[in-house]
Coordinates of C-alpha atoms and ligand atoms in Angstrom, one line a residue:
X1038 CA -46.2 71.6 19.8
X1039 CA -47.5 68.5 18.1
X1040 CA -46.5 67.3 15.1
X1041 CA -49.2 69.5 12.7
X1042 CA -51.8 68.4 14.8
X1043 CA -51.8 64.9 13.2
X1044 CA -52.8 62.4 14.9
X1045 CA -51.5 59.0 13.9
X1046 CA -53.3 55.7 14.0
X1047 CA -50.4 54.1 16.0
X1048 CA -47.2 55.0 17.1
X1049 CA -44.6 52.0 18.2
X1050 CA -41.7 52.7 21.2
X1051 CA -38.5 51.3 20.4
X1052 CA -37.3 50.3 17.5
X1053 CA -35.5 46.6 18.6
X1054 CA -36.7 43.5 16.2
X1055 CA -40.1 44.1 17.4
X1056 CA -41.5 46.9 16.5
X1057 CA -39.7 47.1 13.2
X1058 CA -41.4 44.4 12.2
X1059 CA -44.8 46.1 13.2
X1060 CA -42.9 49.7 10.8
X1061 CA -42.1 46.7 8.0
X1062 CA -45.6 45.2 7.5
X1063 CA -47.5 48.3 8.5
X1064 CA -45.6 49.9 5.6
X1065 CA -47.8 47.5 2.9
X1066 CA -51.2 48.2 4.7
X1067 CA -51.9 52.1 3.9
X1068 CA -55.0 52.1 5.5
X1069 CA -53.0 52.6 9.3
X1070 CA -50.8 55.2 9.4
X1071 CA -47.7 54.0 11.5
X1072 CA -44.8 56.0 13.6
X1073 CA -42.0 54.6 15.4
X1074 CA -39.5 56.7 17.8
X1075 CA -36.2 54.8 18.4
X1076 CA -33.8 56.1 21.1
X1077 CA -30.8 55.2 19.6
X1078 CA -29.1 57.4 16.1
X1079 CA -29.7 54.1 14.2
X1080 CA -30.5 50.6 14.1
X1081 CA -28.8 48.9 16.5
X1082 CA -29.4 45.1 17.3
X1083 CA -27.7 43.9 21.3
X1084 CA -24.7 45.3 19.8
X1085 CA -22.3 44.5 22.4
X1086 CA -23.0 40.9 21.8
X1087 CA -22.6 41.0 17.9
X1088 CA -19.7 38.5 18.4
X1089 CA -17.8 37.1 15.0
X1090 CA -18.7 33.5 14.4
X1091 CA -22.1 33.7 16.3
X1092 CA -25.5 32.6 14.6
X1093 CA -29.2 33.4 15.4
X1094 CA -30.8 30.6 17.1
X1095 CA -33.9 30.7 14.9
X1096 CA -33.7 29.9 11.3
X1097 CA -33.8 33.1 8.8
X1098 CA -37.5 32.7 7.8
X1099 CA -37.9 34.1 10.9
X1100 CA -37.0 37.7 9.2
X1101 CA -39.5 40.4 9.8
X1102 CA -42.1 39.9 7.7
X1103 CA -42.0 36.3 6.1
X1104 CA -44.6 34.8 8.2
X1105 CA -46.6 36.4 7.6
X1106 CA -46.1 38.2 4.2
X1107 CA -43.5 36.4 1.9
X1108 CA -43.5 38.3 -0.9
X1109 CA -42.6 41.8 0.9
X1110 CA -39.9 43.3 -0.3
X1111 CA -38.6 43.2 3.3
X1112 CA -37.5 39.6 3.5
X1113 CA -34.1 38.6 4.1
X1114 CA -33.9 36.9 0.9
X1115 CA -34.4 40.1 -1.0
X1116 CA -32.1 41.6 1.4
X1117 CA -29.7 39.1 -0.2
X1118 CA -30.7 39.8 -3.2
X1119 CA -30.1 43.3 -2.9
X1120 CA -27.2 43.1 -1.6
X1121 CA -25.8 40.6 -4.6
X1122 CA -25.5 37.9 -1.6
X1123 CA -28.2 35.4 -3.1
X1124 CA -25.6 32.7 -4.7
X1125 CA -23.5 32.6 -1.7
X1126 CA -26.5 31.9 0.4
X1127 CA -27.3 29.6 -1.7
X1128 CA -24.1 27.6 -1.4
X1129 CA -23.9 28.0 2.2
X1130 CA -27.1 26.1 2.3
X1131 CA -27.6 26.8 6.1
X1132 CA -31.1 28.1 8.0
X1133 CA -29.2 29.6 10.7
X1134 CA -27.4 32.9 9.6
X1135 CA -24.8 34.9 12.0
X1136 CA -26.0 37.2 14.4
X1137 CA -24.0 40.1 12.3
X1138 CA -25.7 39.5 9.2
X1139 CA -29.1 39.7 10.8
X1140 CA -28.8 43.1 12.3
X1141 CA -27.4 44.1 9.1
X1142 CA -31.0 43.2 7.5
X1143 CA -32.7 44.8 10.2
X1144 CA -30.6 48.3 9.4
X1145 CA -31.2 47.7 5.4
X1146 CA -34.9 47.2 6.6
X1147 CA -35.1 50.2 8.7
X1148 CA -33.4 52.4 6.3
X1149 CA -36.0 52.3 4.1
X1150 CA -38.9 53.2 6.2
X1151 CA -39.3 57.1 6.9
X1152 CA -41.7 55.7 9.6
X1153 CA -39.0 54.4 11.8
X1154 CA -37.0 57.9 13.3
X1155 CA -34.1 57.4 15.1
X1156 CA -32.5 59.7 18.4
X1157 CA -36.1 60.2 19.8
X1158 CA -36.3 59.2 23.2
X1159 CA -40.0 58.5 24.9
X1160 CA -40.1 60.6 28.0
X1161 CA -43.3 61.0 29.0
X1162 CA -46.8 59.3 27.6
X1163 CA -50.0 60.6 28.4
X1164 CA -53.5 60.2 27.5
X1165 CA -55.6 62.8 26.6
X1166 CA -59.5 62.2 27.0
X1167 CA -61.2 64.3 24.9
X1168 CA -63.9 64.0 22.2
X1169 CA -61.2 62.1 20.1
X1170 CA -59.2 60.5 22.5
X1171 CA -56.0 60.2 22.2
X1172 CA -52.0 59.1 23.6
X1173 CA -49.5 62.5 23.5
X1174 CA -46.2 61.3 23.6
X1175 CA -43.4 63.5 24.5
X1176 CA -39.6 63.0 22.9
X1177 CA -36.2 64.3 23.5
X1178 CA -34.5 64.9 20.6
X1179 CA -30.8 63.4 21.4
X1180 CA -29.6 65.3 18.3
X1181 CA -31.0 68.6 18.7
X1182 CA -31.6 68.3 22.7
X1183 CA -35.2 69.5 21.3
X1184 CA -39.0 68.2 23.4
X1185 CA -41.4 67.1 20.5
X1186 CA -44.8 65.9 21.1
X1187 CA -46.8 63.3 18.8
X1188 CA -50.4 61.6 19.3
X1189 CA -51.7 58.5 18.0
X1190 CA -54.8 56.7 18.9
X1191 CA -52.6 53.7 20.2
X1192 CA -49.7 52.8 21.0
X1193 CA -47.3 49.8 21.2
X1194 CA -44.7 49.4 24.0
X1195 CA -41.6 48.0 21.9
X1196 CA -38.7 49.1 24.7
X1197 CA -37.3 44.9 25.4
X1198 CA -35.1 44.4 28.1
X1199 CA -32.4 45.6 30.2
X1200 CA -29.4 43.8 31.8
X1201 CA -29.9 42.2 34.9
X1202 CA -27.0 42.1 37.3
X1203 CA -27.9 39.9 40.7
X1204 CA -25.1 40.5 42.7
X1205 CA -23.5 43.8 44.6
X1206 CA -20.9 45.2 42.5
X1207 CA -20.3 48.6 44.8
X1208 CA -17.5 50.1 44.4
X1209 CA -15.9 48.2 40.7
X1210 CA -15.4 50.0 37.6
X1211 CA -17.7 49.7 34.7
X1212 CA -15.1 48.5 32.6
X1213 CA -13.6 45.8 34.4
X1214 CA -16.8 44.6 35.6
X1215 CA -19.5 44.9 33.3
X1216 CA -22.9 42.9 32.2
X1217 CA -22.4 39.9 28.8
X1218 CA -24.5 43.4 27.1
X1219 CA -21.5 45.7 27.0
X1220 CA -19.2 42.7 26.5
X1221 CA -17.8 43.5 22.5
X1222 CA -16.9 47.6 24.1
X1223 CA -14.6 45.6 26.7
X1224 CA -13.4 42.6 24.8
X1225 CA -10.4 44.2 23.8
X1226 CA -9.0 45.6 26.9
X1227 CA -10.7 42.5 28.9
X1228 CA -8.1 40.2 27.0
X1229 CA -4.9 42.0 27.8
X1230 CA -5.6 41.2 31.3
X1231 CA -3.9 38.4 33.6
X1232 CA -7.4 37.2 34.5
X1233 CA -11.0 37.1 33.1
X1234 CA -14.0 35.3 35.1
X1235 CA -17.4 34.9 33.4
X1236 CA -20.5 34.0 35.3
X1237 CA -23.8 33.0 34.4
X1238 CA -24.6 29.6 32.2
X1239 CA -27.2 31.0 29.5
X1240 CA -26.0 31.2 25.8
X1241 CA -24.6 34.6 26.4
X1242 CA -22.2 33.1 28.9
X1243 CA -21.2 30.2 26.5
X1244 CA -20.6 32.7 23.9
X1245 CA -18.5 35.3 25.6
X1246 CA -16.4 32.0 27.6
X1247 CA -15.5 30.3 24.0
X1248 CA -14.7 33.8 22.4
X1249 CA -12.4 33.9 25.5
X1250 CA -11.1 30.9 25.5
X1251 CA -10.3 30.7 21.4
X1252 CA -8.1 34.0 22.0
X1253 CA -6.3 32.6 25.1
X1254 CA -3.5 31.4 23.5
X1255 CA -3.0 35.1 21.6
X1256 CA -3.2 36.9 25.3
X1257 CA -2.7 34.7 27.9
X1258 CA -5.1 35.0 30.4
X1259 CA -6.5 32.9 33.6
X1260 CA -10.3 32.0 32.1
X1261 CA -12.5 31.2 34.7
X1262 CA -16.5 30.3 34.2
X1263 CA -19.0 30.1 37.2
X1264 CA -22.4 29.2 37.3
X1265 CA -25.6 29.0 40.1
X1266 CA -27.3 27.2 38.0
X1267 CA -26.5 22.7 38.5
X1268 CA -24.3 22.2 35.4
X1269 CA -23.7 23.4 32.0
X1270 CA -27.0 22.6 30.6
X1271 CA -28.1 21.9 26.4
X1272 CA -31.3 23.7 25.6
X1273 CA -34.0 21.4 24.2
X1274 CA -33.7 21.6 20.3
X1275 CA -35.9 18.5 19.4
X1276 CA -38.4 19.4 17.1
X1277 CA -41.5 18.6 18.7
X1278 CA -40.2 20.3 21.8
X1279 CA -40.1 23.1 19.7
X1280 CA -43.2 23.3 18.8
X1281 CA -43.8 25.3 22.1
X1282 CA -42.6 28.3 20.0
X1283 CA -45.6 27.9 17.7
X1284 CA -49.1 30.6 17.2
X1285 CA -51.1 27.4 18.4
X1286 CA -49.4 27.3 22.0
X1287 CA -49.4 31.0 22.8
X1288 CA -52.9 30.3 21.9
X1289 CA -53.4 28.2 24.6
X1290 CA -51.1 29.0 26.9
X1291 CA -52.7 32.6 26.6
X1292 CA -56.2 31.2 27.9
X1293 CA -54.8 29.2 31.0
X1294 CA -55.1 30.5 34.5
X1295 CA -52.5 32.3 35.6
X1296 CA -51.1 29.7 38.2
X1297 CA -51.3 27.5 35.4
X1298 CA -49.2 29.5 33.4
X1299 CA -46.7 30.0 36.0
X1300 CA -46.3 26.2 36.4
X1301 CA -46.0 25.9 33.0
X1302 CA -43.2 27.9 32.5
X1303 CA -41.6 26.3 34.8
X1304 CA -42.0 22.8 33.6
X1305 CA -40.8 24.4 30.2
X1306 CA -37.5 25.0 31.8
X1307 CA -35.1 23.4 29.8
X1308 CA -36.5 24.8 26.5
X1309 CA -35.9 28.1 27.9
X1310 CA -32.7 28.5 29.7
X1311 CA -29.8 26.8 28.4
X1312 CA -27.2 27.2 26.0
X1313 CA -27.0 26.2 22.0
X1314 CA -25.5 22.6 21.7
X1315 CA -23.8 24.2 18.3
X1316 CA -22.1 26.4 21.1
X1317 CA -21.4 23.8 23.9
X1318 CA -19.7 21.2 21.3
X1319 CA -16.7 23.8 20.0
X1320 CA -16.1 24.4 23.7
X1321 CA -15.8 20.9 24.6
X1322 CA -13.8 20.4 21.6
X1323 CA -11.1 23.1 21.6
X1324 CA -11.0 22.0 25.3
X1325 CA -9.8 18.8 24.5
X1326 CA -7.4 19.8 22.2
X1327 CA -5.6 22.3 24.0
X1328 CA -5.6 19.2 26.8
X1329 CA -2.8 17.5 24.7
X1330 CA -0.1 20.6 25.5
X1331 CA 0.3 20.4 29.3
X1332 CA 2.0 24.1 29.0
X1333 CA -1.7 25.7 28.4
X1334 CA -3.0 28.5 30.4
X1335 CA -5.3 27.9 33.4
X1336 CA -9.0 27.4 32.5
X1337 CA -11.3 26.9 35.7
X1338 CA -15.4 25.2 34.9
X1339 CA -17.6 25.4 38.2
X1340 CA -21.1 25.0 38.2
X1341 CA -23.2 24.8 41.6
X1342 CA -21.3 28.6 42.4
X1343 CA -23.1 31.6 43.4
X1344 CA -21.4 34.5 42.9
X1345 CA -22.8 36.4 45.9
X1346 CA -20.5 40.1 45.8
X1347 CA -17.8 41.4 43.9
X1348 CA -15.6 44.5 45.4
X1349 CA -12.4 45.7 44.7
X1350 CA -9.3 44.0 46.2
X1351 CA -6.6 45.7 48.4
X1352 CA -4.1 44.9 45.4
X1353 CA -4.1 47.1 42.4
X1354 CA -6.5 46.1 39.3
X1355 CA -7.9 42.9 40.9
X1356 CA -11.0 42.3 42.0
X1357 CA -12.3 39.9 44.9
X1358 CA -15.1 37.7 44.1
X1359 CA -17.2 36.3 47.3
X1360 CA -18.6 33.1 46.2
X1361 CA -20.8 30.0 47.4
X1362 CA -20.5 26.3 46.1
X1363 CA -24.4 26.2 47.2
X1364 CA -25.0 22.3 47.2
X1365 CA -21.9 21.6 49.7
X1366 CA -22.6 25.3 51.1
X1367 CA -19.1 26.2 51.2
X1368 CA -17.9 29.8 51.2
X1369 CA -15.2 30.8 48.9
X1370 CA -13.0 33.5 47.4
X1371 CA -11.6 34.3 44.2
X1372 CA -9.9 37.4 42.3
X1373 CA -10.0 38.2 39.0
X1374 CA -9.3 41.5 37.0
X1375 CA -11.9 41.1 34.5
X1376 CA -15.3 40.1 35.9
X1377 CA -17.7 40.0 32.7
X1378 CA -21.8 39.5 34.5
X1379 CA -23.3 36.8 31.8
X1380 CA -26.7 37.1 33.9
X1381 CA -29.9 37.9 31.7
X1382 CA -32.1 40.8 31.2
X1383 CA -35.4 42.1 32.6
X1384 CA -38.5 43.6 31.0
X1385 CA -38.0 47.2 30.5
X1386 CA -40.9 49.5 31.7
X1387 CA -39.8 53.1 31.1
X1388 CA -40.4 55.5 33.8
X1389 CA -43.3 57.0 32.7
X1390 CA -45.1 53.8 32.7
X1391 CA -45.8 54.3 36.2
X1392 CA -48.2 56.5 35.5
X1393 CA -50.8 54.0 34.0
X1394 CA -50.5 51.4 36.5
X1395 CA -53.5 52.6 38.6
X1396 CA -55.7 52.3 35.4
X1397 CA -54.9 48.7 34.3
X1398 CA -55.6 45.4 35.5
X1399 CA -52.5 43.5 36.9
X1400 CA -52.1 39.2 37.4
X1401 CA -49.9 40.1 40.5
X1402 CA -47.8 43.0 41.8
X1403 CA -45.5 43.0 38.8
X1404 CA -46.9 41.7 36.1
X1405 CA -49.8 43.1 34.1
X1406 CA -52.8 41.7 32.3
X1407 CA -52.4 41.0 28.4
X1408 CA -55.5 40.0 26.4
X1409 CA -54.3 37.4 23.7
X1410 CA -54.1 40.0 21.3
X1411 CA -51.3 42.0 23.2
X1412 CA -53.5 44.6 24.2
X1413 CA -53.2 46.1 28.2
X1414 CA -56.9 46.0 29.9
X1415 CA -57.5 49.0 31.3
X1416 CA -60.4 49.9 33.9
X1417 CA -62.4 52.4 31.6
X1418 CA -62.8 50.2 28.8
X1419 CA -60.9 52.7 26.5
X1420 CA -60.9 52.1 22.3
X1421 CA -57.5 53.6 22.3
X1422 CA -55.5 50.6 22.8
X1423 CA -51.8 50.4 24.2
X1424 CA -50.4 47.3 22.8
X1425 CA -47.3 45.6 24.3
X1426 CA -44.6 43.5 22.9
X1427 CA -42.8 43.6 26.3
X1428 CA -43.1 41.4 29.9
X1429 CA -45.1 38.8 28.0
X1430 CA -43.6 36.1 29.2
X1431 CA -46.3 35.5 32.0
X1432 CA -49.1 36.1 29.4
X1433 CA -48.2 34.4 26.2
X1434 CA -45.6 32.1 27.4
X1435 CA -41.6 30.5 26.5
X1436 CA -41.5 32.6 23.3
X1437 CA -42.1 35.6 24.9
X1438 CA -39.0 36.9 23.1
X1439 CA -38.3 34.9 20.7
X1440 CA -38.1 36.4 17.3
X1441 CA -39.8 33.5 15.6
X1442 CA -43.3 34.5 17.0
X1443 CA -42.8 38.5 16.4
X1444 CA -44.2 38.3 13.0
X1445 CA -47.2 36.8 14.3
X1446 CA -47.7 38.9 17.1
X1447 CA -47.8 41.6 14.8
X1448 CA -50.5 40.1 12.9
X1449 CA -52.6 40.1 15.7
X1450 CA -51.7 44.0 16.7
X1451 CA -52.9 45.2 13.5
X1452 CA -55.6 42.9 12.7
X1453 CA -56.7 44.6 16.1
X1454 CA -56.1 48.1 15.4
X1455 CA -58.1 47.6 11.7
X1456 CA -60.4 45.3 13.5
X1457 CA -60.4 43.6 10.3
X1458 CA -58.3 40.4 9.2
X1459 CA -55.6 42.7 7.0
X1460 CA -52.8 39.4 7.9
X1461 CA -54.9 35.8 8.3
X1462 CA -53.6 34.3 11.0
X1463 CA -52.1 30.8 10.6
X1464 CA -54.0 28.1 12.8
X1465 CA -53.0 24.3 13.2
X1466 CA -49.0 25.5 13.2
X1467 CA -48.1 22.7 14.3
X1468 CA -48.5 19.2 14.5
X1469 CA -49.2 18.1 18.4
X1470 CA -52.1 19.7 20.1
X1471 CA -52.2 20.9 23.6
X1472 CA -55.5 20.6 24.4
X1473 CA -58.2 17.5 24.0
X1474 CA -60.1 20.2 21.5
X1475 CA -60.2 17.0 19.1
X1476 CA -61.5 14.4 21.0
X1477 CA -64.4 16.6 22.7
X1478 CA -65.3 17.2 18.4
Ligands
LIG867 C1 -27.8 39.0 23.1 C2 -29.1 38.5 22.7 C3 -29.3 37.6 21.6 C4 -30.5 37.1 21.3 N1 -30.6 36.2 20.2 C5 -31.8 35.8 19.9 C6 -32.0 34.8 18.8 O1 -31.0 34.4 18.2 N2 -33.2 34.4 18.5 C7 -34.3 34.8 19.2 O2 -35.4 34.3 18.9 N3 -34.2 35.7 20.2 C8 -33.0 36.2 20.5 N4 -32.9 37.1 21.6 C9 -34.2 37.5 22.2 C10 -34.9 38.6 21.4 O3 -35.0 38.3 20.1 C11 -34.3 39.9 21.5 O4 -34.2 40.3 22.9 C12 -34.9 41.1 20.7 O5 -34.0 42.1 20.5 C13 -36.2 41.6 21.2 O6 -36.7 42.6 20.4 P1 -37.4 43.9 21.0 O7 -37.8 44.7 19.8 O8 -38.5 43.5 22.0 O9 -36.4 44.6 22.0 P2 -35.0 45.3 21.8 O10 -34.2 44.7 20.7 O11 -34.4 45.3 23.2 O12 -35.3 46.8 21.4 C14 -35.9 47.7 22.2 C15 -35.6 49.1 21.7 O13 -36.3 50.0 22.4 C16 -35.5 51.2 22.5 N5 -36.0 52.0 23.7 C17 -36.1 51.7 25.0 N6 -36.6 52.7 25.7 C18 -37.0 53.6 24.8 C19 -37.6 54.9 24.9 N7 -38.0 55.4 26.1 N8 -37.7 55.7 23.8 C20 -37.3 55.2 22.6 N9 -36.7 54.0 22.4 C21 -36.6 53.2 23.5 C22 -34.1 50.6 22.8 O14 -33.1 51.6 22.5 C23 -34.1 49.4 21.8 O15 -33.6 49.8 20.6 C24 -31.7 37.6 22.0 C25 -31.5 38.4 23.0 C26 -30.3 38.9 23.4 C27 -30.2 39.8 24.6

């Protein structure tokens, strides 16, 4: 049965930082009545990476609302407020807050919105053409192991990423070798090892290799930290460079070709992949420090290494790790007990996704077609609208994920939905331009 027959005006999937900032605006326009079905029993943000000391690497105006709506009573300054926090903040004088503290605003934020419901899993999505045409969506109830169905006239695609893991792992246990994602389960029994190797060179990596490396001394492990990728790499933090994650260059990166997007991503490179200098330094540092004692426990740092297969050694609780220094291209092996896979995440289309890929237009084989207003194009023209805030990367460019633009995305999604201006949006963001717009005036 559906939910009394109602049919909403949009229901959201997943409830990551995304889509709960679509529930936390959405909740000041009455006019669109909002649902949003969330897998897990609560608010939960990359939980495994929640790591002590670690900051968000945007600054906290970058909340869920702010941007576009400052006096919402879903900003992280009220949150502060709320929570009796505002002097301290004040004193700590800082725009980057930890990591910890915002998913504890997100879970204050989504604790107040009956339109976010948690331990509903999407299984199935359908669209029903009928004189009011609408999206069924089916859930499994992980409480009550129940099947619920709800309609809306669109729908928003809010399910982020997955881990990526590279290389074969046949054969290794989950918990000895395991993805950066799962790495705050594992820490514990990971350090009471003889031997913990971390690969990958993104500012998961860096994170999980200093949290490692501070705790050596307590356990006394062998710390070992591979990379593919050419060295151990700063990510661009000038502000100019920035700018890239700015409403005016989705804009136009959004209306390029898409070859010309492509390349531009990859030019782009080194504001995308990369890890924190804030993170790099304290490694350098406690490095050099702990170079004074000669008695310190063995840290190995190799970049230019593939890690091509990891199986399980002949000897009890090691593992073998098949390697390749690419740029001499020099086989290797190494073992380890602890193997912790530092090496990204992927778009996540759920199953039932499938289904509409015969109906929408696609830029290549994997990769769909967004209009610049996050909107799929479908075939038949359809007014019911399935909005996406996942896989944009190819569409709408380097910030693709990054929380900073979420706010404004949103804007656009309900703008669209009320084809009316409910949020302006903010042009001239910024103060370079990409284009010669100005001098063709
Ligand atoms: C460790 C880590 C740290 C990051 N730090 C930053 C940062 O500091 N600054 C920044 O700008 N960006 C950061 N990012 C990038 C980005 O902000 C995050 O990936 C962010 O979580 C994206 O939000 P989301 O809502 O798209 O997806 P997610 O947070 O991945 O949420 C998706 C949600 O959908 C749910 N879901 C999936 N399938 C279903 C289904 N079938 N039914 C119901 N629910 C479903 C999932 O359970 C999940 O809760 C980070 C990413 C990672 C991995």
């Amino acid at each position: 049965m559906t939910e009394n027959n109602k049919v909403y005006d949009v229901i959201g999937i997943g409830v990551g930082p995304f889509n709960l900032s679509l529930a936390a605006l959405l909740d000041r326009v009455p006019e669109i009545d909002g649902l949003f079905l969330e897998q897990s029993s609560h608010f939960e943000w990359h939980p495994g990476m929640l790591i002590e000391g670690t900051d968000l690497q945007v600054p906290f105006l970058a909340d869920l609302v702010t941007l576009a709506d400052p006096t919402s009573p879903y900003s992280f300054l009220n949150y502060l407020h709320e929570q009796g926090r505002l002097y301290k903040f004040y004193f700590f004088n800082r725009f980057d807050i930890p990591r910890r503290e915002y998913n504890d605003y997100a879970a204050w934020v989504a604790s107040q919105l009956d339109t976010c419901r948690f331990g509903k899993r999407v299984v199935d999505v359908d669209f029903v053409k009928n004189d009011n045409p609408v999206y069924e969506i089916t859930i499994h109830d992980t409480e009550t192991q129940g099947t619920e169905r709800f309609q809306a006239r669109h729908i928003v695609l809010g399910t982020g990423t997955i881990p990526m893991i590279p290389m074969e792992t046949d054969g290794c246990s989950s918990e000895d070798v395991f993805h950066s994602s799962q790495y705050r389960f594992y820490e514990k029994s990971a350090k009471e090892t003889n031997s913990v190797t971390v690969v990958g060179s993104g500012q998961s990596a860096a994170e999980v290799f200093y949290d490692l490396l501070l705790d050596q001394k307590h356990y006394d492990y062998e710390l070992t930290w591979y990379t593919r990728s050419a060295g151990f790499l700063q990510l661009e933090s000038a502000k100019l460079g920035q700018e890239v994650f700015s409403p005016d260059y989705v804009a136009y990166f959004n209306e390029l070709s898409f070859d010309s997007r492509k390349e531009a991503l990859s030019n782009l490179g080194q504001l995308r992949k990369g890890i924190d200098p804030e993170t790099l330094r304290p490694i350098y540092d406690l490095l050099y420090h702990r170079s004074v004692d000669q008695n310190t426990r063995q840290v190995t740092i190799q970049p230019l290494t593939e890690v091509t297969s990891i199986e399980r050694e002949q000897t009890e609780g090691a593992y073998k790790l098949n390697c390749n220094q690419w740029q001499k291209d020099e086989a290797f092996t190494d073992s380890s007990e602890i193997v912790i896979l530092a090496t990204g995440y992927k778009p996540h289309l759920p199953d039932w996704f499938q289904k509409f890929s015969e109906s929408i237009e696609w830029e290549d084989k994997k990769r769909y077609k967004v209009t610049e207003d996050y909107r799929l194009l479908f075939n038949d023209n359809r007014k019911n609208q399935f909005f996406t805030l996942t896989n944009l990367e190819h569409s709408h460019g380097a910030g693709a994920t990054n929380l900073g633009l979420s706010v404004y995305r949103n804007q656009k999604i309900i703008n669209s939905i009320a084809d009316k201006e409910i949020f302006p949006i903010s042009k001239s963001t910024v103060f370079q331009q990409f284009g010669p717009e100005n001098h063709n005036k």
